[in-house]
Tab-separated table of C-alpha atoms in Angstrom:
chain	number	residue	atom	x	y	z
A	1	GLY	CA	86.598	124.468	96.748
A	2	ALA	CA	85.235	126.262	99.793
A	3	GLY	CA	81.940	127.400	98.251
A	4	VAL	CA	78.377	126.151	98.687
A	5	SER	CA	77.985	122.792	96.999
A	6	GLN	CA	74.672	121.471	95.663
A	7	SER	CA	73.826	118.081	94.226
A	8	PRO	CA	72.677	116.887	91.855
A	9	SER	CA	73.256	119.720	89.400
A	10	ASN	CA	70.416	118.417	87.238
A	11	LYS	CA	67.494	116.134	88.030
A	12	VAL	CA	64.837	114.867	85.651
A	13	THR	CA	62.004	112.848	87.113
A	14	GLU	CA	58.458	111.787	86.382
A	15	LYS	CA	55.442	113.508	87.842
A	16	GLY	CA	54.422	111.926	91.133
A	17	LYS	CA	57.904	110.810	92.157
A	18	ASP	CA	59.714	112.113	95.244
A	19	VAL	CA	63.002	114.001	94.885
A	20	GLU	CA	65.718	114.922	97.365
A	21	LEU	CA	68.113	117.809	96.808
A	22	ARG	CA	71.273	118.290	98.815
A	23	CYS	CA	73.156	121.384	99.989
A	24	ASP	CA	76.578	121.485	101.600
A	25	PRO	CA	77.127	124.993	103.034
A	26	ILE	CA	80.374	126.849	103.563
A	27	SER	CA	82.153	125.555	106.655
A	28	GLY	CA	81.394	127.714	109.686
A	29	HIS	CA	78.228	129.247	108.255
A	30	THR	CA	75.388	128.829	110.731
A	31	ALA	CA	72.592	130.121	108.505
A	32	LEU	CA	71.307	128.175	105.483
A	33	TYR	CA	68.610	129.191	103.004
A	34	TRP	CA	66.713	127.484	100.213
A	35	TYR	CA	65.266	129.484	97.300
A	36	ARG	CA	63.386	128.544	94.156
A	37	GLN	CA	63.983	130.272	90.827
A	38	SER	CA	61.553	129.631	88.015
A	39	LEU	CA	62.693	130.233	84.441
A	40	GLY	CA	63.542	133.898	83.928
A	41	GLN	CA	62.214	134.856	87.347
A	42	GLY	CA	63.579	136.168	90.623
A	43	LEU	CA	64.383	134.172	93.728
A	44	GLU	CA	61.526	132.905	95.876
A	45	PHE	CA	62.381	132.228	99.546
A	46	LEU	CA	61.474	128.720	100.727
A	47	ILE	CA	63.027	127.992	104.127
A	48	TYR	CA	65.732	129.285	106.501
A	49	PHE	CA	67.797	127.458	109.138
A	50	GLN	CA	69.779	129.303	111.811
A	51	GLY	CA	71.860	127.236	114.199
A	52	ASN	CA	69.694	125.099	116.475
A	53	SER	CA	66.633	127.354	116.208
A	54	ALA	CA	63.392	126.147	114.690
A	55	PRO	CA	63.505	126.752	110.926
A	56	ASP	CA	61.481	129.478	109.251
A	57	LYS	CA	59.279	127.478	106.874
A	58	SER	CA	57.085	130.401	105.863
A	59	GLY	CA	58.063	130.214	102.173
A	60	LEU	CA	57.322	126.543	101.540
A	61	PRO	CA	54.579	126.472	98.856
A	62	SER	CA	52.809	123.312	100.038
A	63	ASP	CA	53.055	120.423	102.485
A	64	ARG	CA	54.728	118.393	99.740
A	65	PHE	CA	57.868	120.401	100.444
A	66	SER	CA	60.047	119.771	103.493
A	67	ALA	CA	63.658	120.344	104.486
A	68	GLU	CA	65.979	119.310	107.227
A	69	ARG	CA	69.443	120.213	108.327
A	70	THR	CA	71.362	117.547	110.158
A	71	GLY	CA	74.161	118.399	112.558
A	72	GLY	CA	73.957	122.063	111.673
A	73	SER	CA	75.661	121.486	108.337
A	74	VAL	CA	74.282	119.597	105.318
A	75	SER	CA	70.674	120.238	104.364
A	76	THR	CA	68.256	118.279	102.184
A	77	LEU	CA	65.152	119.645	100.506
A	78	THR	CA	62.547	116.988	99.753
A	79	ILE	CA	59.650	117.360	97.347
A	80	GLN	CA	57.043	114.611	97.525
A	81	ARG	CA	54.650	113.656	94.732
A	82	THR	CA	56.264	116.106	92.324
A	83	GLN	CA	54.118	118.189	89.992
A	84	GLN	CA	55.104	119.874	86.727
A	85	GLU	CA	54.896	123.295	88.379
A	86	ASP	CA	57.733	122.220	90.683
A	87	SER	CA	60.114	122.466	87.709
A	88	ALA	CA	62.624	125.185	88.578
A	89	VAL	CA	66.166	125.787	89.780
A	90	TYR	CA	66.514	125.233	93.507
A	91	LEU	CA	69.247	127.368	95.039
A	92	CYS	CA	70.893	127.055	98.413
A	93	ALA	CA	72.786	129.824	100.203
A	94	SER	CA	74.661	130.075	103.475
A	95	SER	CA	75.916	132.912	105.665
A	96	PHE	CA	77.656	133.462	108.969
A	97	SER	CA	74.531	134.300	110.924
A	98	ASN	CA	71.313	135.888	109.727
A	99	SER	CA	70.108	137.782	106.704
A	100	ASP	CA	72.181	140.837	107.584
A	101	GLN	CA	75.296	138.958	106.555
A	102	PRO	CA	76.334	138.240	102.941
A	103	GLN	CA	74.703	135.112	101.581
A	104	HIS	CA	76.777	132.911	99.300
A	105	PHE	CA	74.958	130.777	96.768
A	106	GLY	CA	75.602	127.413	95.203
A	107	ASP	CA	74.977	126.865	91.489
A	108	GLY	CA	71.648	125.199	92.161
A	109	THR	CA	69.840	122.036	91.138
A	110	ARG	CA	67.845	122.288	87.926
A	111	LEU	CA	64.743	120.153	88.473
A	112	SER	CA	62.613	119.072	85.524
A	113	ILE	CA	59.353	117.217	86.075
A	114	LEU	CA	58.094	115.313	83.033
B	1	GLY	CA	54.003	141.095	102.540
B	2	GLU	CA	57.386	142.686	102.087
B	3	ASN	CA	58.194	143.635	98.542
B	4	VAL	CA	61.151	144.765	96.440
B	5	GLU	CA	60.513	146.376	93.074
B	6	GLN	CA	63.330	146.478	90.518
B	7	HIS	CA	63.605	148.507	87.301
B	8	PRO	CA	64.256	148.206	84.454
B	9	SER	CA	63.667	144.540	83.661
B	10	THR	CA	66.022	144.776	80.681
B	11	LEU	CA	68.810	147.217	79.917
B	12	SER	CA	70.942	147.460	76.795
B	13	VAL	CA	74.018	149.704	76.680
B	14	GLN	CA	77.074	150.219	74.524
B	15	GLU	CA	80.449	149.195	75.865
B	16	GLY	CA	81.919	152.055	77.877
B	17	ASP	CA	78.563	153.561	78.825
B	18	SER	CA	77.144	153.568	82.347
B	19	ALA	CA	74.282	151.393	83.557
B	20	VAL	CA	71.916	152.173	86.419
B	21	ILE	CA	69.470	149.772	88.061
B	22	LYS	CA	66.983	150.976	90.669
B	23	CYS	CA	65.114	149.212	93.468
B	24	THR	CA	62.513	150.212	96.017
B	25	TYR	CA	61.579	148.291	99.143
B	26	SER	CA	58.622	148.323	101.505
B	27	ASP	CA	59.948	147.177	104.918
B	28	SER	CA	61.146	150.227	106.852
B	29	ALA	CA	63.108	147.869	109.144
B	30	SER	CA	65.319	146.648	106.278
B	31	ASN	CA	68.949	147.497	106.998
B	32	TYR	CA	70.995	145.368	104.594
B	33	PHE	CA	70.908	145.658	100.797
B	34	PRO	CA	73.039	143.323	98.671
B	35	TRP	CA	73.340	143.180	94.884
B	36	TYR	CA	73.922	139.934	93.011
B	37	LYS	CA	75.096	139.121	89.479
B	38	GLN	CA	73.860	135.887	87.936
B	39	GLU	CA	75.359	134.391	84.806
B	40	LEU	CA	73.680	131.655	82.798
B	41	GLY	CA	73.664	128.327	84.589
B	42	LYS	CA	75.302	129.737	87.706
B	43	GLY	CA	74.127	130.781	91.139
B	44	PRO	CA	73.894	134.472	92.067
B	45	GLN	CA	77.222	136.027	92.989
B	46	LEU	CA	77.416	138.864	95.529
B	47	ILE	CA	79.020	141.907	93.886
B	48	ILE	CA	78.436	144.685	96.423
B	49	ASP	CA	76.315	145.383	99.471
B	50	ILE	CA	75.384	148.363	101.614
B	51	ARG	CA	74.031	148.808	105.117
B	52	SER	CA	71.556	151.392	106.286
B	53	ASN	CA	74.135	153.479	108.146
B	54	VAL	CA	75.885	154.283	104.861
B	55	GLY	CA	74.558	156.329	101.943
B	56	GLU	CA	76.997	155.236	99.254
B	57	LYS	CA	79.606	152.566	98.669
B	58	LYS	CA	81.980	152.103	95.758
B	59	ASP	CA	84.133	149.234	94.546
B	60	GLN	CA	86.082	149.978	91.359
B	61	ARG	CA	83.527	150.327	88.559
B	62	ILE	CA	80.468	149.566	90.654
B	63	ALA	CA	78.752	151.720	93.249
B	64	VAL	CA	75.561	151.514	95.247
B	65	THR	CA	73.550	154.384	96.729
B	66	LEU	CA	70.873	154.150	99.416
B	67	ASN	CA	68.117	156.583	100.327
B	68	LYS	CA	66.439	155.233	103.470
B	69	THR	CA	63.890	158.014	103.637
B	70	ALA	CA	62.616	157.243	100.170
B	71	LYS	CA	63.258	153.483	100.580
B	72	HIS	CA	65.176	153.126	97.379
B	73	PHE	CA	68.658	152.042	96.399
B	74	SER	CA	70.512	151.896	93.114
B	75	LEU	CA	73.385	150.081	91.430
B	76	HIS	CA	75.688	152.051	89.151
B	77	ILE	CA	78.139	150.379	86.778
B	78	THR	CA	80.550	152.677	84.962
B	79	GLU	CA	82.673	151.938	81.885
B	80	THR	CA	80.637	148.824	81.123
B	81	GLN	CA	82.321	145.863	79.459
B	82	PRO	CA	80.819	142.900	77.583
B	83	GLU	CA	81.597	140.643	80.558
B	84	ASP	CA	79.211	142.755	82.662
B	85	SER	CA	76.367	141.204	80.652
B	86	ALA	CA	74.278	139.149	83.100
B	87	VAL	CA	71.134	139.302	85.217
B	88	TYR	CA	71.419	141.557	88.274
B	89	PHE	CA	69.273	141.194	91.395
B	90	CYS	CA	68.799	143.609	94.255
B	91	ALA	CA	67.638	142.415	97.671
B	92	ALA	CA	66.582	143.842	101.027
B	93	SER	CA	66.713	142.165	104.422
B	94	SER	CA	63.370	141.514	106.098
B	95	SER	CA	62.525	139.240	109.053
B	96	ASN	CA	65.786	137.283	108.910
B	97	LYS	CA	65.632	136.685	105.178
B	98	LEU	CA	66.350	138.482	101.910
B	99	ILE	CA	63.566	139.640	99.637
B	100	PHE	CA	64.757	139.788	96.025
B	101	GLY	CA	63.757	141.994	93.154
B	102	ALA	CA	62.679	140.347	89.896
B	103	GLY	CA	66.018	141.018	88.222
B	104	THR	CA	67.456	143.170	85.419
B	105	ARG	CA	68.918	141.594	82.322
B	106	LEU	CA	71.874	143.767	81.291
B	107	ALA	CA	73.319	143.462	77.803
B	108	VAL	CA	76.555	145.310	77.004
B	109	HIS	CA	77.218	145.539	73.270
B	110	PRO	CA	80.775	145.888	71.933
């Protein structure tokens, strides 16, 4: 389909391991966002990419979290030395430009840290 | 920081009744207010949005109202159906990102 695609849909890993989550945005969308959703909670902003501008990393909770967006399309969110509190659903969204345009979400990656 | 408050956290209605969810925001520069519906195991789905130059917008059974002076906006669902059961999130634009409310779990009972 033409929606936002995220992989994997589920990831279980041991504490201390690194994980990499992938987001494939809607074609033509220049803005890409990562959010974290803990169980039964709202969406917590992590990072925002807009075109070739420097990303807004103001929501990243620690230096163990990083993200990149190659070629203005696919993005990866990397969590190093995972901790149990990192367990959550990680959601990606994309839009045509900035936050004043509708954001379309993928179904997320459910991350479980044992 | 910027904040969006959403009430109620849970809402239970009978099929056919109306449901109202209310949000307040803190950033006076916010000018875009979307509403999302999230079903279990899925990502949030945009159901309606409103911009600050409009006071009300309607799409079939759902409507959104905005009061910029009071910094609050509301979602109204009429003639609720069991398939409306889900978690609903409001959001407000702020500094190139969306700030989300904590969500409302709506249950529509047949």
